[in-house]
Amino acid sequence: MSDERAPTVLNPTQERTLEMLRRFPTPVVFDPDVIASLTSDLADAIDHLGERVLAAGDETVWLSKARISSVLGCEYHHLNPAPFDWTPALAAGTVAHRAIELLVGWRGEPIPATLVAEAIERLIDAPGNIGDWLAQMTEADRADLVNAAVDRVVKFTESFPPLDKRFIPVAESSLRWPESGPIVLAGKTDLTLGRAENGEARKVIIDLKTGGMWPNHLDDLRFYALLETMRVGIPPRKVAGFYLDVGRAVVEDVTIDTLRSAAHRTLDALGRAVELIEGREPERRPQASCRWCPHSTECEPGTAWLAEQAERDD
Ligand code: SF4
C-alpha cells in the first residue's frame, strides 16, 4: 500500500486478520532434504505420466485446482461439462478479483466503485472471452455486476488491514510447474503476503471466497502450497481461505504432511486424467454436482441419487 494513505484505525475484523497473518518469533524452516525428496518423487511420477500422455497421442494435460476436483468427482461430467455462459453473478467474481489486484498497487484512497469500473475496462481490453461479454452486456447486467463486484471489494477492504508494502502483497500471481513437458500443473493465487527469505518459510497464500465453505477449498490451497514449493524450493508457511461474507479466515499451517497429501491427491487426479486420455470409459459418480449437471435427466446413477436425496430431504 502507498504511503499516501492516511493511517488507519483497524476494525475488529481487520485486527483479527492481522493476527492470523502475524509471524511467530520462531522461524519456520523446512528440512531441505525432505523437500528435495518430495520434489524428486513428484517429478519422477509426472515424468512417467507424461510418457503415457505422449504415447496416447495427446500433447498436453493441463491441471488446475478446478480440474483436479472435477476429475476426482464425476468423470463423465468432467469430460462432458455444461456449456459455459457468462452471467453477471459469474463475471462479478472475476471483476472483483481484478479490482482487488488493482487495489494492491493503488496509490491514494482506493474507492471500490472506481476500482471496479477500472477493472471492467481492463478486462474488456485484455484478450479473453469475458472481455467480449463485458463489452456487450446490457445496462441491467452491468448494474447487477457492478453491485456484486463492489460488494466484494468493500468486504475485502473491511476484512483486511491496508496492505502495507512491507507485507509484500501480490494479487493474482500465476503458478506453473513443471517448466516443460506434456503435463502442466497451474494456478493463480488470489493474494499472497510475504516471501521466502534466508531459507525461512514466510509466504502466506490466501484464497478469497464468497459463499460458504466447501471441503475442497482446503485441498485447493494445499495444491497451491505444493506448486509454490515446487517452484521456489521453500514452502509457504500458511494457507488461508478467507470467507468475505462472514469476514472470517480458515487457516492451515503448511507442513510436510499437508504437502504430501496435496502431492498424493494431485497424482491421483493426474492418473485418472491420463487413463481417460488412454481411452478408459469415464465413471459416473453421483454427488452434489448432479443437482446442476446437464446430464441428470438421462443419467441413471444421477437420477437415482437425486431421488434418494429428495426422499431424505422430505
Ligand atoms: S448426473 Fe451426476 S452421476 Fe450423472 S453424469 Fe451428472 S454428475 Fe455424473
Coordinates of N, CA, C and O in Angstrom, one line a residue, residues 71-239:
V71 N -12.1 -34.0 -12.1 CA -11.8 -35.4 -12.5 C -11.9 -36.3 -11.3 O -12.2 -37.5 -11.5
L72 N -11.7 -35.8 -10.1 CA -11.8 -36.7 -8.9 C -13.3 -36.8 -8.5 O -13.7 -37.6 -7.7
G73 N -14.1 -35.9 -9.1 CA -15.6 -36.0 -8.9 C -16.2 -37.0 -9.9 O -15.7 -38.1 -10.0
C74 N -17.2 -36.6 -10.6 CA -17.8 -37.4 -11.7 C -17.0 -37.3 -13.0 O -16.9 -36.2 -13.6
E75 N -16.4 -38.4 -13.4 CA -15.5 -38.4 -14.6 C -16.4 -38.1 -15.8 O -15.9 -37.4 -16.8
Y76 N -17.6 -38.6 -15.9 CA -18.4 -38.3 -17.1 C -18.7 -36.8 -17.2 O -18.6 -36.3 -18.3
H77 N -19.1 -36.2 -16.1 CA -19.3 -34.8 -16.1 C -18.0 -34.0 -16.4 O -18.0 -33.0 -17.2
H78 N -16.9 -34.5 -15.9 CA -15.6 -33.9 -16.2 C -15.3 -33.8 -17.7 O -14.9 -32.8 -18.3
L79 N -15.7 -34.9 -18.4 CA -15.4 -35.0 -19.9 C -16.5 -34.3 -20.7 O -16.3 -33.9 -21.8
N80 N -17.7 -34.1 -20.1 CA -18.8 -33.6 -20.8 C -19.4 -32.4 -20.0 O -20.6 -32.5 -19.5
P81 N -18.7 -31.4 -19.8 CA -19.2 -30.3 -18.9 C -20.3 -29.5 -19.6 O -20.5 -29.6 -20.9
A82 N -21.1 -28.8 -18.8 CA -22.2 -27.9 -19.4 C -21.5 -26.8 -20.2 O -20.4 -26.3 -19.8
P83 N -22.1 -26.4 -21.3 CA -21.5 -25.2 -22.0 C -21.5 -24.0 -21.0 O -22.4 -23.8 -20.3
F84 N -20.4 -23.2 -21.1 CA -20.2 -22.1 -20.2 C -20.8 -20.8 -20.7 O -20.4 -20.5 -21.9
D85 N -21.6 -20.1 -20.0 CA -22.1 -18.8 -20.4 C -21.8 -17.8 -19.2 O -22.1 -18.2 -18.1
W86 N -21.3 -16.7 -19.6 CA -21.1 -15.7 -18.5 C -22.4 -15.1 -18.1 O -23.4 -15.0 -18.9
T87 N -22.5 -14.9 -16.8 CA -23.7 -14.2 -16.2 C -23.2 -13.1 -15.3 O -22.0 -13.1 -15.0
P88 N -24.0 -12.1 -14.9 CA -23.5 -11.0 -14.0 C -22.9 -11.6 -12.7 O -21.8 -11.2 -12.3
A89 N -23.5 -12.7 -12.2 CA -23.0 -13.3 -10.9 C -21.6 -13.9 -11.1 O -20.7 -13.8 -10.3
L90 N -21.4 -14.6 -12.3 CA -20.1 -15.3 -12.5 C -19.1 -14.2 -12.8 O -17.9 -14.3 -12.3
A91 N -19.5 -13.2 -13.6 CA -18.5 -12.2 -14.0 C -18.1 -11.3 -12.8 O -16.9 -10.8 -12.8
A92 N -19.0 -11.2 -11.8 CA -18.7 -10.3 -10.7 C -17.4 -10.9 -9.9 O -16.6 -10.1 -9.5
G93 N -17.3 -12.2 -9.9 CA -16.1 -12.7 -9.2 C -14.8 -12.3 -9.9 O -13.9 -11.9 -9.3
T94 N -14.8 -12.5 -11.2 CA -13.6 -12.2 -12.0 C -13.3 -10.7 -11.9 O -12.1 -10.2 -11.7
V95 N -14.4 -9.9 -12.0 CA -14.2 -8.4 -12.0 C -13.7 -8.0 -10.6 O -12.7 -7.2 -10.4
A96 N -14.2 -8.6 -9.5 CA -13.8 -8.2 -8.2 C -12.4 -8.6 -7.9 O -11.6 -7.8 -7.3
H97 N -11.9 -9.8 -8.4 CA -10.5 -10.2 -8.3 C -9.6 -9.2 -9.0 O -8.6 -8.8 -8.5
R98 N -10.0 -8.8 -10.2 CA -9.2 -7.8 -10.9 C -9.2 -6.5 -10.2 O -8.1 -5.8 -10.1
A99 N -10.3 -6.1 -9.6 CA -10.3 -4.8 -8.8 C -9.4 -4.9 -7.6 O -8.7 -3.9 -7.3
I100 N -9.4 -6.0 -6.9 CA -8.6 -6.2 -5.8 C -7.1 -6.2 -6.2 O -6.2 -5.7 -5.5
E101 N -6.8 -6.8 -7.4 CA -5.5 -6.7 -7.9 C -5.0 -5.3 -8.1 O -3.9 -4.9 -7.7
L102 N -5.9 -4.4 -8.6 CA -5.6 -3.0 -8.8 C -5.4 -2.3 -7.5 O -4.5 -1.5 -7.3
L103 N -6.3 -2.7 -6.5 CA -6.2 -2.1 -5.2 C -4.8 -2.3 -4.5 O -4.3 -1.4 -3.9
V104 N -4.2 -3.5 -4.8 CA -3.0 -3.8 -4.1 C -1.9 -2.8 -4.6 O -1.0 -2.4 -3.8
G105 N -1.9 -2.3 -5.8 CA -0.9 -1.4 -6.3 C -1.4 0.1 -6.3 O -0.7 0.9 -6.8
W106 N -2.6 0.3 -5.8 CA -3.3 1.6 -6.0 C -2.6 2.7 -5.0 O -2.4 2.4 -3.9
R107 N -2.4 3.9 -5.6 CA -1.9 4.9 -4.7 C -3.1 5.8 -4.3 O -4.0 6.1 -5.1
G108 N -3.0 6.3 -3.1 CA -4.1 7.2 -2.7 C -5.3 6.3 -2.2 O -5.2 5.1 -2.0
E109 N -6.4 7.0 -2.0 CA -7.6 6.3 -1.4 C -8.3 5.4 -2.4 O -8.7 5.9 -3.4
P110 N -8.3 4.1 -2.1 CA -8.9 3.2 -3.1 C -10.5 3.2 -3.0 O -11.0 2.7 -2.0
I111 N -11.2 3.8 -3.9 CA -12.6 3.8 -3.9 C -13.2 2.6 -4.6 O -12.9 2.4 -5.8
P112 N -13.9 1.7 -4.0 CA -14.3 0.4 -4.6 C -15.0 0.6 -5.9 O -14.7 -0.1 -6.9
A113 N -15.9 1.5 -6.1 CA -16.6 1.7 -7.4 C -15.6 2.1 -8.5 O -15.8 1.6 -9.6
T114 N -14.6 2.9 -8.1 CA -13.6 3.3 -9.2 C -12.8 2.1 -9.6 O -12.5 1.8 -10.7
L115 N -12.4 1.3 -8.6 CA -11.6 0.1 -8.8 C -12.4 -0.9 -9.8 O -11.8 -1.5 -10.7
V116 N -13.6 -1.0 -9.5 CA -14.5 -2.0 -10.3 C -14.6 -1.4 -11.7 O -14.5 -2.2 -12.7
A117 N -14.9 -0.1 -11.8 CA -15.0 0.4 -13.2 C -13.7 0.3 -14.0 O -13.7 -0.1 -15.1
E118 N -12.6 0.5 -13.3 CA -11.3 0.3 -14.0 C -11.1 -1.2 -14.4 O -10.5 -1.5 -15.4
A119 N -11.4 -2.1 -13.4 CA -11.3 -3.5 -13.7 C -12.1 -3.9 -14.9 O -11.6 -4.7 -15.8
I120 N -13.3 -3.4 -15.0 CA -14.1 -3.8 -16.2 C -13.5 -3.3 -17.5 O -13.3 -4.1 -18.4
E121 N -13.0 -2.1 -17.5 CA -12.3 -1.5 -18.7 C -11.1 -2.4 -19.1 O -10.9 -2.7 -20.2
R122 N -10.3 -2.7 -18.1 CA -9.1 -3.5 -18.4 C -9.4 -4.9 -18.8 O -8.7 -5.4 -19.7
L123 N -10.5 -5.5 -18.3 CA -10.8 -6.8 -18.8 C -11.4 -6.8 -20.2 O -11.2 -7.7 -21.0
I124 N -12.1 -5.7 -20.5 CA -12.6 -5.5 -21.9 C -11.4 -5.4 -22.9 O -11.4 -6.0 -24.0
D125 N -10.3 -4.7 -22.4 CA -9.2 -4.5 -23.3 C -8.3 -5.8 -23.4 O -7.5 -5.9 -24.4
A126 N -8.4 -6.7 -22.4 CA -7.5 -7.8 -22.4 C -8.0 -9.0 -23.3 O -9.3 -9.1 -23.4
P127 N -7.2 -9.8 -23.8 CA -7.7 -11.0 -24.6 C -8.5 -11.9 -23.6 O -8.1 -12.0 -22.5
G128 N -9.5 -12.6 -24.1 CA -10.2 -13.5 -23.3 C -11.7 -13.2 -23.4 O -12.1 -12.1 -23.7
N129 N -12.5 -14.3 -23.2 CA -13.9 -14.2 -23.6 C -14.7 -13.4 -22.7 O -15.8 -12.9 -23.0
I130 N -14.2 -13.2 -21.4 CA -15.0 -12.3 -20.5 C -15.1 -10.9 -21.1 O -16.0 -10.2 -20.9
G131 N -14.0 -10.5 -21.7 CA -13.9 -9.1 -22.3 C -15.0 -8.9 -23.3 O -15.7 -7.9 -23.3
D132 N -15.3 -9.9 -24.1 CA -16.3 -9.8 -25.2 C -17.7 -9.7 -24.5 O -18.5 -8.9 -24.9
W133 N -17.9 -10.5 -23.4 CA -19.2 -10.5 -22.8 C -19.4 -9.1 -22.1 O -20.5 -8.5 -22.2
L134 N -18.3 -8.6 -21.4 CA -18.4 -7.3 -20.7 C -18.7 -6.2 -21.7 O -19.5 -5.3 -21.4
A135 N -18.1 -6.3 -22.9 CA -18.2 -5.2 -23.9 C -19.7 -5.1 -24.4 O -20.1 -4.1 -24.8
Q136 N -20.4 -6.3 -24.3 CA -21.7 -6.3 -24.9 C -22.8 -6.4 -23.9 O -24.0 -6.6 -24.3
M137 N -22.5 -6.4 -22.6 CA -23.5 -6.7 -21.6 C -24.6 -5.5 -21.6 O -24.3 -4.4 -22.0
T138 N -25.8 -5.9 -21.2 CA -26.9 -4.9 -21.1 C -26.6 -4.0 -20.0 O -25.9 -4.3 -19.0
E139 N -27.3 -2.9 -19.9 CA -27.2 -1.9 -18.8 C -27.6 -2.6 -17.5 O -27.0 -2.4 -16.5
A140 N -28.7 -3.4 -17.6 CA -29.1 -4.1 -16.3 C -28.1 -5.1 -15.8 O -27.8 -5.2 -14.6
D141 N -27.5 -5.8 -16.8 CA -26.4 -6.8 -16.4 C -25.3 -6.0 -15.7 O -24.7 -6.5 -14.8
R142 N -24.9 -4.9 -16.3 CA -23.8 -4.1 -15.8 C -24.1 -3.6 -14.4 O -23.3 -3.7 -13.5
A143 N -25.4 -3.2 -14.2 CA -25.8 -2.7 -12.8 C -25.6 -3.9 -11.8 O -25.1 -3.7 -10.7
D144 N -26.1 -5.0 -12.2 CA -26.1 -6.2 -11.2 C -24.6 -6.6 -11.0 O -24.2 -6.9 -9.9
L145 N -23.8 -6.6 -12.1 CA -22.4 -7.0 -12.0 C -21.6 -6.0 -11.1 O -20.9 -6.4 -10.2
V146 N -21.8 -4.7 -11.3 CA -21.1 -3.7 -10.6 C -21.5 -3.8 -9.1 O -20.6 -3.7 -8.2
N147 N -22.7 -3.9 -8.8 CA -23.2 -4.0 -7.4 C -22.5 -5.2 -6.7 O -22.0 -5.0 -5.6
A148 N -22.5 -6.4 -7.4 CA -22.0 -7.6 -6.7 C -20.4 -7.4 -6.6 O -19.9 -7.8 -5.6
A149 N -19.8 -6.9 -7.6 CA -18.3 -6.7 -7.5 C -17.9 -5.7 -6.5 O -17.0 -5.9 -5.7
V150 N -18.6 -4.6 -6.4 CA -18.3 -3.6 -5.4 C -18.5 -4.2 -4.0 O -17.7 -3.9 -3.1
D151 N -19.6 -4.9 -3.8 CA -19.8 -5.6 -2.5 C -18.6 -6.4 -2.1 O -18.2 -6.3 -0.9
R152 N -18.0 -7.1 -3.0 CA -16.8 -8.0 -2.7 C -15.6 -7.1 -2.3 O -14.9 -7.4 -1.4
V153 N -15.5 -6.0 -3.1 CA -14.3 -5.2 -2.8 C -14.4 -4.5 -1.5 O -13.5 -4.4 -0.7
V154 N -15.7 -4.0 -1.2 CA -15.9 -3.4 0.1 C -15.6 -4.4 1.2 O -14.9 -4.1 2.2
K155 N -16.1 -5.6 1.1 CA -15.9 -6.6 2.1 C -14.4 -6.9 2.3 O -14.0 -7.1 3.4
F156 N -13.7 -6.9 1.2 CA -12.3 -7.2 1.3 C -11.6 -6.0 2.1 O -10.8 -6.3 3.0
T157 N -12.0 -4.8 1.8 CA -11.3 -3.6 2.5 C -11.7 -3.6 3.9 O -11.0 -3.1 4.8
E158 N -12.9 -4.1 4.2 CA -13.3 -4.2 5.6 C -12.7 -5.3 6.4 O -12.7 -5.3 7.6
S159 N -12.2 -6.3 5.7 CA -11.7 -7.5 6.3 C -10.2 -7.5 6.4 O -9.6 -8.2 7.3
F160 N -9.5 -6.9 5.5 CA -8.0 -6.9 5.6 C -7.5 -5.5 6.0 O -8.1 -4.5 5.6
P161 N -6.4 -5.5 6.8 CA -5.8 -4.2 7.0 C -5.2 -3.6 5.7 O -5.0 -4.4 4.8
P162 N -5.0 -2.3 5.7 CA -4.4 -1.8 4.5 C -3.1 -2.5 4.2 O -2.3 -2.8 5.1
L163 N -2.9 -2.9 2.9 CA -1.8 -3.8 2.6 C -0.5 -3.0 2.4 O -0.1 -2.7 1.3
D164 N 0.1 -2.8 3.5 CA 1.4 -2.1 3.6 C 2.4 -2.8 2.7 O 2.4 -4.1 2.6
K165 N 3.2 -2.1 1.9 CA 4.2 -2.7 1.0 C 5.2 -3.6 1.7 O 5.7 -4.5 1.1
R166 N 5.4 -3.4 3.0 CA 6.3 -4.3 3.8 C 5.7 -5.7 3.9 O 6.4 -6.6 4.2
F167 N 4.4 -5.8 3.7 CA 3.8 -7.2 3.7 C 4.1 -7.9 2.4 O 3.8 -9.1 2.3
I168 N 4.7 -7.3 1.4 CA 4.9 -7.8 0.1 C 3.6 -8.5 -0.5 O 3.6 -9.7 -0.8
P169 N 2.6 -7.6 -0.6 CA 1.3 -8.2 -1.1 C 1.4 -8.4 -2.6 O 1.9 -7.5 -3.3
V170 N 0.9 -9.5 -3.1 CA 0.9 -9.8 -4.6 C -0.5 -10.4 -4.9 O -0.9 -11.4 -4.2
A171 N -1.3 -9.7 -5.8 CA -2.6 -10.3 -6.1 C -2.5 -11.0 -7.5 O -1.7 -10.6 -8.3
E172 N -3.2 -12.1 -7.6 CA -3.4 -12.8 -8.9 C -2.0 -13.2 -9.4 O -1.6 -12.9 -10.6
S173 N -1.3 -13.9 -8.6 CA 0.1 -14.4 -9.0 C -0.1 -15.8 -9.7 O -0.7 -16.7 -9.1
S174 N 0.5 -16.0 -10.9 CA 0.4 -17.2 -11.6 C 1.4 -18.2 -11.1 O 2.6 -17.8 -10.9
L175 N 1.1 -19.5 -11.0 CA 2.0 -20.5 -10.6 C 1.9 -21.6 -11.6 O 0.8 -21.9 -12.2
R176 N 3.1 -22.2 -12.0 CA 3.1 -23.2 -13.0 C 4.3 -24.1 -12.7 O 5.4 -23.7 -12.4
W177 N 4.0 -25.4 -12.8 CA 5.1 -26.4 -12.7 C 4.7 -27.7 -13.3 O 3.5 -28.0 -13.3
P178 N 5.6 -28.5 -13.9 CA 7.0 -28.2 -14.2 C 7.1 -27.2 -15.3 O 6.1 -26.8 -16.0
E179 N 8.4 -26.8 -15.6 CA 8.5 -25.7 -16.6 C 8.3 -26.2 -18.0 O 8.0 -25.4 -18.9
S180 N 8.5 -27.5 -18.3 CA 8.2 -28.0 -19.6 C 7.7 -29.4 -19.5 O 7.7 -30.0 -18.4
G181 N 7.2 -30.0 -20.7 CA 6.7 -31.3 -20.7 C 5.2 -31.3 -20.9 O 4.6 -30.3 -21.0
P182 N 4.7 -32.6 -21.1 CA 3.3 -32.7 -21.6 C 2.3 -32.5 -20.4 O 1.1 -32.4 -20.6
I183 N 2.8 -32.4 -19.2 CA 1.9 -32.2 -18.0 C 2.1 -30.8 -17.4 O 3.3 -30.5 -17.2
V184 N 1.1 -30.1 -17.3 CA 1.2 -28.7 -16.7 C 0.3 -28.6 -15.5 O -0.9 -28.9 -15.6
L185 N 0.9 -28.3 -14.3 CA 0.1 -28.0 -13.1 C 0.1 -26.5 -13.0 O 1.2 -25.9 -13.0
A186 N -1.1 -25.9 -12.9 CA -1.1 -24.4 -12.9 C -2.1 -23.9 -12.0 O -3.1 -24.6 -11.7
G187 N -1.9 -22.7 -11.6 CA -2.9 -22.0 -10.7 C -2.6 -20.5 -10.7 O -1.6 -20.0 -11.2
K188 N -3.6 -19.8 -10.0 CA -3.4 -18.4 -9.8 C -3.9 -18.0 -8.4 O -5.1 -18.3 -8.1
T189 N -3.0 -17.6 -7.6 CA -3.4 -17.3 -6.2 C -4.1 -15.9 -6.1 O -3.6 -15.0 -6.8
D190 N -5.1 -15.8 -5.3 CA -5.8 -14.5 -5.2 C -4.9 -13.5 -4.6 O -4.8 -12.4 -5.0
L191 N -4.2 -13.9 -3.5 CA -3.4 -12.9 -2.7 C -2.3 -13.7 -2.0 O -2.6 -14.7 -1.4
T192 N -1.1 -13.2 -2.1 CA 0.0 -13.7 -1.3 C 0.6 -12.6 -0.5 O 0.7 -11.4 -1.0
L193 N 1.1 -12.9 0.7 CA 1.8 -11.9 1.5 C 3.1 -12.5 1.9 O 3.2 -13.7 2.3
G194 N 4.2 -11.8 1.9 CA 5.5 -12.2 2.3 C 6.1 -13.1 1.2 O 5.5 -13.3 0.2
R195 N 7.4 -13.5 1.5 CA 8.1 -14.3 0.5 C 9.2 -15.1 1.3 O 9.6 -14.7 2.4
A196 N 9.6 -16.2 0.7 CA 10.7 -17.0 1.4 C 12.0 -16.2 1.5 O 12.4 -15.5 0.5
E197 N 12.5 -16.1 2.7 CA 13.8 -15.4 2.8 C 14.7 -16.1 3.7 O 14.3 -16.6 4.8
N198 N 16.0 -16.1 3.4 CA 17.1 -16.8 4.2 C 16.7 -18.2 4.5 O 16.9 -18.7 5.7
G199 N 16.1 -18.9 3.6 CA 15.7 -20.3 3.9 C 14.5 -20.5 4.8 O 14.1 -21.6 5.1
E200 N 13.9 -19.4 5.1 CA 12.7 -19.4 6.1 C 11.4 -19.3 5.3 O 11.3 -18.5 4.3
A201 N 10.4 -20.1 5.7 CA 9.1 -20.1 5.0 C 8.4 -18.9 5.6 O 8.1 -18.9 6.8
R202 N 8.0 -17.9 4.7 CA 7.4 -16.7 5.2 C 6.1 -16.4 4.4 O 5.3 -15.6 4.9
K203 N 5.9 -17.0 3.3 CA 4.8 -16.6 2.4 C 3.4 -17.2 3.0 O 3.4 -18.3 3.5
V204 N 2.4 -16.4 2.9 CA 1.0 -16.8 3.2 C 0.2 -16.8 1.9 O 0.3 -15.7 1.2
I205 N -0.4 -17.8 1.6 CA -1.3 -17.9 0.3 C -2.7 -17.8 0.8 O -3.2 -18.6 1.6
I206 N -3.4 -16.8 0.2 CA -4.8 -16.6 0.6 C -5.8 -16.7 -0.6 O -5.5 -16.2 -1.7
D207 N -6.8 -17.5 -0.5 CA -7.9 -17.6 -1.5 C -9.1 -16.8 -0.9 O -9.5 -17.1 0.2
L208 N -9.6 -15.9 -1.7 CA -10.8 -15.1 -1.3 C -12.1 -15.9 -1.8 O -12.2 -16.2 -2.9
K209 N -13.0 -16.0 -0.8 CA -14.2 -16.8 -1.1 C -15.4 -16.0 -0.8 O -15.5 -15.3 0.2
T210 N -16.5 -16.2 -1.7 CA -17.8 -15.7 -1.3 C -18.6 -17.0 -1.1 O -18.3 -18.1 -1.6
G211 N -19.7 -16.9 -0.4 CA -20.5 -18.1 -0.1 C -19.9 -18.9 1.0 O -19.0 -18.4 1.7
G212 N -20.3 -20.1 1.1 CA -19.9 -21.0 2.2 C -18.7 -21.8 2.0 O -18.1 -21.7 0.9
M213 N -18.3 -22.5 3.0 CA -17.0 -23.3 3.0 C -17.3 -24.7 2.4 O -18.3 -25.3 2.8
W214 N -16.5 -25.1 1.5 CA -16.6 -26.5 1.0 C -15.3 -27.2 1.3 O -14.2 -26.6 1.3
P215 N -15.4 -28.6 1.5 CA -14.2 -29.3 1.9 C -13.1 -29.2 0.9 O -11.9 -29.2 1.3
N216 N -13.4 -29.0 -0.4 CA -12.3 -29.0 -1.4 C -11.5 -27.7 -1.3 O -10.5 -27.6 -1.9
H217 N -12.0 -26.6 -0.6 CA -11.3 -25.4 -0.6 C -9.9 -25.5 0.1 O -8.9 -24.9 -0.4
L218 N -9.8 -26.4 1.1 CA -8.5 -26.6 1.7 C -7.6 -27.4 0.8 O -6.4 -27.1 0.7
D219 N -8.2 -28.3 0.1 CA -7.4 -29.1 -0.9 C -6.9 -28.1 -2.0 O -5.7 -28.3 -2.4
D220 N -7.7 -27.2 -2.4 CA -7.2 -26.2 -3.4 C -6.0 -25.4 -2.9 O -5.0 -25.2 -3.6
L221 N -6.1 -25.0 -1.6 CA -5.0 -24.2 -1.0 C -3.7 -25.1 -0.9 O -2.6 -24.6 -1.1
R222 N -3.9 -26.3 -0.5 CA -2.7 -27.2 -0.4 C -2.1 -27.4 -1.7 O -0.9 -27.6 -1.8
F223 N -2.9 -27.5 -2.8 CA -2.4 -27.6 -4.1 C -1.5 -26.4 -4.5 O -0.4 -26.5 -5.0
Y224 N -1.9 -25.2 -4.1 CA -1.1 -24.0 -4.3 C 0.2 -24.1 -3.5 O 1.2 -23.6 -4.0
A225 N 0.0 -24.6 -2.3 CA 1.2 -24.7 -1.4 C 2.2 -25.6 -2.1 O 3.5 -25.4 -2.1
L226 N 1.7 -26.7 -2.7 CA 2.6 -27.7 -3.3 C 3.3 -27.0 -4.6 O 4.5 -27.1 -4.8
L227 N 2.5 -26.3 -5.4 CA 3.1 -25.6 -6.6 C 4.2 -24.6 -6.2 O 5.2 -24.5 -6.8
E228 N 3.9 -23.9 -5.1 CA 4.8 -22.9 -4.6 C 6.1 -23.6 -4.1 O 7.2 -23.1 -4.4
T229 N 6.0 -24.7 -3.5 CA 7.1 -25.5 -3.0 C 7.9 -26.0 -4.2 O 9.2 -25.9 -4.2
M230 N 7.3 -26.5 -5.2 CA 8.0 -27.0 -6.4 C 8.7 -25.8 -7.1 O 9.8 -26.0 -7.6
R231 N 8.1 -24.7 -7.1 CA 8.6 -23.5 -7.9 C 9.8 -22.9 -7.2 O 10.8 -22.6 -7.8
V232 N 9.7 -22.7 -5.8 CA 10.7 -22.0 -5.1 C 11.7 -22.9 -4.3 O 12.8 -22.5 -4.1
G233 N 11.2 -24.1 -4.0 CA 12.0 -25.0 -3.2 C 11.8 -24.8 -1.7 O 12.3 -25.5 -0.9
I234 N 11.0 -23.7 -1.3 CA 10.7 -23.5 0.1 C 9.2 -23.3 0.1 O 8.6 -22.5 -0.6
P235 N 8.5 -24.1 1.0 CA 7.0 -24.0 1.1 C 6.6 -22.7 1.7 O 7.4 -22.0 2.3
P236 N 5.3 -22.3 1.4 CA 4.7 -21.2 2.2 C 4.6 -21.6 3.6 O 4.6 -22.8 3.9
R237 N 4.4 -20.6 4.5 CA 4.2 -21.1 5.9 C 2.8 -21.3 6.3 O 2.5 -22.1 7.2
K238 N 1.9 -20.6 5.6 CA 0.4 -20.8 5.9 C -0.4 -20.7 4.6 O 0.0 -20.1 3.7
V239 N -1.5 -21.3 4.6 CA -2.5 -21.1 3.6 C -3.8 -20.7 4.3 O -4.1 -21.1 5.4

